[in-house]
mmCIF file of C-alpha atoms in Angstrom:
data_model
loop_
_atom_site.group_PDB
_atom_site.id
_atom_site.type_symbol
_atom_site.label_atom_id
_atom_site.label_comp_id
_atom_site.label_asym_id
_atom_site.label_seq_id
_atom_site.Cartn_x
_atom_site.Cartn_y
_atom_site.Cartn_z
ATOM 1 C CA MET A 188 97.521 98.004 76.793
ATOM 2 C CA ILE A 189 100.754 100.547 76.033
ATOM 3 C CA ILE A 190 101.758 102.485 79.469
ATOM 4 C CA ARG A 191 103.795 105.653 78.439
ATOM 5 C CA GLN A 192 104.170 109.439 79.563
ATOM 6 C CA ALA A 193 101.452 111.578 78.483
ATOM 7 C CA THR A 194 102.491 114.306 76.059
ATOM 8 C CA ILE A 195 101.580 118.385 76.140
ATOM 9 C CA ALA A 196 99.533 117.661 72.745
ATOM 10 C CA GLU A 197 97.445 114.666 74.364
ATOM 11 C CA LEU A 198 96.457 117.332 77.532
ATOM 12 C CA PRO A 199 93.148 117.800 75.573
ATOM 13 C CA GLN A 200 92.552 114.222 75.525
ATOM 14 C CA VAL A 201 94.048 113.460 79.136
ATOM 15 C CA MET A 202 91.654 116.289 80.315
ATOM 16 C CA THR A 203 88.249 114.133 78.501
ATOM 17 C CA ILE A 204 89.199 111.282 80.552
ATOM 18 C CA ILE A 205 89.406 113.593 83.582
ATOM 19 C CA GLU A 206 86.039 114.987 83.093
ATOM 20 C CA GLY A 207 84.092 111.708 82.534
ATOM 21 C CA ALA A 208 85.656 110.370 85.502
ATOM 22 C CA ARG A 209 84.464 113.511 87.486
ATOM 23 C CA GLN A 210 81.044 112.928 86.128
ATOM 24 C CA VAL A 211 80.821 109.083 86.745
ATOM 25 C CA LEU A 212 81.720 110.444 90.205
ATOM 26 C CA LYS A 213 79.201 112.527 90.809
ATOM 27 C CA GLU A 214 76.514 110.642 88.678
ATOM 28 C CA ALA A 215 77.131 108.204 91.620
ATOM 29 C CA GLY A 216 76.907 110.989 94.193
ATOM 30 C CA SER A 217 80.218 111.233 95.022
ATOM 31 C CA PRO A 218 81.576 114.897 95.922
ATOM 32 C CA GLN A 219 84.894 113.842 94.928
ATOM 33 C CA TRP A 220 86.631 115.795 92.004
ATOM 34 C CA GLN A 221 83.514 118.070 92.256
ATOM 35 C CA ASN A 222 82.998 122.358 93.381
ATOM 36 C CA GLY A 223 86.494 123.183 92.062
ATOM 37 C CA TYR A 224 88.238 120.020 93.389
ATOM 38 C CA GLY A 225 90.501 117.412 91.753
ATOM 39 C CA PRO A 226 92.370 117.659 88.878
ATOM 40 C CA ASP A 227 92.568 120.832 86.174
ATOM 41 C CA GLU A 228 94.446 121.584 83.140
ATOM 42 C CA GLY A 229 97.253 123.500 84.928
ATOM 43 C CA SER A 230 97.819 120.868 86.986
ATOM 44 C CA LEU A 231 98.050 118.349 84.562
ATOM 45 C CA LEU A 232 100.376 120.081 82.234
ATOM 46 C CA ASN A 233 102.659 120.610 85.272
ATOM 47 C CA SER A 234 102.496 117.223 85.215
ATOM 48 C CA ILE A 235 103.145 116.438 81.486
ATOM 49 C CA LYS A 236 105.723 119.126 81.436
ATOM 50 C CA GLN A 237 107.298 117.009 84.445
ATOM 51 C CA GLY A 238 107.568 113.565 83.019
ATOM 52 C CA VAL A 239 104.889 112.115 85.832
ATOM 53 C CA CYS A 240 101.718 111.711 83.833
ATOM 54 C CA TYR A 241 101.292 108.794 82.088
ATOM 55 C CA VAL A 242 98.269 107.386 79.973
ATOM 56 C CA ALA A 243 97.251 104.184 78.719
ATOM 57 C CA GLU A 244 96.401 103.452 75.218
ATOM 58 C CA ILE A 245 94.457 100.186 72.709
ATOM 59 C CA ALA A 246 94.573 100.341 69.700
ATOM 60 C CA GLY A 247 95.503 104.635 70.029
ATOM 61 C CA ASP A 248 92.597 105.519 72.154
ATOM 62 C CA LEU A 249 94.037 106.799 75.125
ATOM 63 C CA VAL A 250 91.499 104.703 77.812
ATOM 64 C CA ALA A 251 92.993 105.926 81.067
ATOM 65 C CA THR A 252 95.564 108.265 82.830
ATOM 66 C CA ALA A 253 97.154 108.747 86.052
ATOM 67 C CA CYS A 254 100.324 110.613 87.649
ATOM 68 C CA LEU A 255 103.268 109.255 89.331
ATOM 69 C CA ILE A 256 104.219 112.345 91.857
ATOM 70 C CA PRO A 257 107.805 110.727 93.456
ATOM 71 C CA GLY A 258 108.397 112.928 96.877
ATOM 72 C CA VAL A 259 107.092 113.662 100.616
ATOM 73 C CA ASP A 260 103.073 114.392 99.806
ATOM 74 C CA PRO A 261 101.596 116.889 102.236
ATOM 75 C CA VAL A 262 98.230 114.848 101.974
ATOM 76 C CA TYR A 263 99.750 111.525 102.943
ATOM 77 C CA THR A 264 101.507 113.286 106.238
ATOM 78 C CA ALA A 265 98.110 113.689 107.803
ATOM 79 C CA ILE A 266 97.526 110.344 107.923
ATOM 80 C CA GLN A 267 94.760 109.602 110.191
ATOM 81 C CA GLU A 268 93.465 106.275 111.973
ATOM 82 C CA GLY A 269 96.521 104.603 110.591
ATOM 83 C CA GLN A 270 100.560 105.020 109.915
ATOM 84 C CA TRP A 271 102.039 104.137 106.898
ATOM 85 C CA GLN A 272 104.084 101.021 106.805
ATOM 86 C CA GLY A 273 107.872 102.169 105.735
ATOM 87 C CA THR A 274 109.830 105.344 105.817
ATOM 88 C CA GLU A 275 111.554 105.391 102.544
ATOM 89 C CA PRO A 276 111.295 107.734 99.898
ATOM 90 C CA TYR A 277 107.652 107.207 98.095
ATOM 91 C CA LEU A 278 106.064 107.775 95.038
ATOM 92 C CA SER A 279 102.109 108.331 95.170
ATOM 93 C CA ILE A 280 99.667 107.554 92.159
ATOM 94 C CA HIS A 281 97.419 110.569 91.752
ATOM 95 C CA ARG A 282 94.470 111.574 89.096
ATOM 96 C CA LEU A 283 93.837 108.029 87.869
ATOM 97 C CA ALA A 284 91.017 108.323 85.758
ATOM 98 C CA VAL A 285 89.400 105.866 83.033
ATOM 99 C CA ALA A 286 87.889 107.117 80.282
ATOM 100 C CA LYS A 287 83.913 107.323 80.611
ATOM 101 C CA ASP A 288 83.275 104.998 77.451
ATOM 102 C CA CYS A 289 85.562 102.500 79.360
ATOM 103 C CA GLY A 290 83.973 102.144 82.581
ATOM 104 C CA GLY A 291 83.739 98.259 83.498
ATOM 105 C CA LYS A 292 86.177 96.700 81.162
ATOM 106 C CA GLY A 293 88.822 95.791 83.609
ATOM 107 C CA ILE A 294 91.068 98.775 82.419
ATOM 108 C CA GLY A 295 91.685 100.274 86.123
ATOM 109 C CA LYS A 296 92.188 97.066 86.920
ATOM 110 C CA GLN A 297 95.345 96.868 84.208
ATOM 111 C CA PHE A 298 96.456 99.985 85.069
ATOM 112 C CA LEU A 299 97.220 100.231 88.427
ATOM 113 C CA PRO A 300 99.690 97.086 88.347
ATOM 114 C CA ALA A 301 101.398 97.923 85.162
ATOM 115 C CA LEU A 302 101.722 101.858 86.992
ATOM 116 C CA VAL A 303 103.062 99.995 90.165
ATOM 117 C CA THR A 304 105.688 98.199 87.655
ATOM 118 C CA ILE A 305 106.593 101.647 86.205
ATOM 119 C CA GLY A 306 107.187 102.924 89.941
ATOM 120 C CA LYS A 307 109.485 99.909 90.753
ATOM 121 C CA GLU A 308 111.252 100.269 87.848
ATOM 122 C CA LEU A 309 111.780 104.163 88.480
ATOM 123 C CA GLY A 310 113.341 102.946 91.943
ATOM 124 C CA PHE A 311 110.548 103.081 94.763
ATOM 125 C CA GLN A 312 109.437 99.878 96.558
ATOM 126 C CA ASP A 313 107.215 102.209 98.402
ATOM 127 C CA LEU A 314 104.028 103.337 96.632
ATOM 128 C CA ARG A 315 100.774 104.588 97.939
ATOM 129 C CA ILE A 316 97.522 105.528 96.424
ATOM 130 C CA ASP A 317 94.512 107.080 98.092
ATOM 131 C CA THR A 318 90.945 107.793 97.180
ATOM 132 C CA TYR A 319 87.339 109.043 98.655
ATOM 133 C CA PRO A 320 86.092 106.379 101.222
ATOM 134 C CA GLU A 321 83.042 105.798 99.380
ATOM 135 C CA ASN A 322 84.580 105.616 95.893
ATOM 136 C CA GLN A 323 83.707 102.109 96.058
ATOM 137 C CA ARG A 324 84.600 101.277 92.264
ATOM 138 C CA MET A 325 88.170 102.728 93.303
ATOM 139 C CA ILE A 326 89.136 100.724 96.277
ATOM 140 C CA ARG A 327 87.944 97.791 94.906
ATOM 141 C CA VAL A 328 90.675 98.566 91.604
ATOM 142 C CA ILE A 329 93.448 99.552 94.560
ATOM 143 C CA GLU A 330 92.531 95.748 97.118
ATOM 144 C CA ASP A 331 92.742 94.022 93.554
ATOM 145 C CA ALA A 332 96.726 95.354 92.399
ATOM 146 C CA GLY A 333 97.668 94.221 95.999
ATOM 147 C CA PHE A 334 97.694 97.760 98.270
ATOM 148 C CA THR A 335 96.945 97.463 101.631
ATOM 149 C CA TYR A 336 94.510 100.267 103.748
ATOM 150 C CA ARG A 337 97.050 101.920 106.164
ATOM 151 C CA GLY A 338 94.614 104.647 107.147
ATOM 152 C CA ARG A 339 92.814 107.378 106.866
#
């Protein structure tokens, strides 16, 4: 698996991965990324231009995407029922999605630790990630990558 920054030319493929993940969530009965919420083409284009959108590639095919966003995340300032461990600058992992036809193959379990490594190479020791509370598949991937629940 090769992990690298996405290019503008790959935006359609990134959107296909996102839309496939959106469909998987819908089929599972999850409201996550539904009804106009979640990643859209404009936000992903901006992320690619800023160099914060990454893709996982296997044998020339894009199989996953995620964004590594540095700086204060307003969503994370509203933590409830817990608190963050550190106060150092942090990197948020957002919009992690695996291609629909690659689900169940362990792609996420390989991709997320690789993103953590990239985050540390970028100088961040504090990395944060979240998901919808009922997204059990992603919760397992997050826990398997060594993240600890900090709150809601």
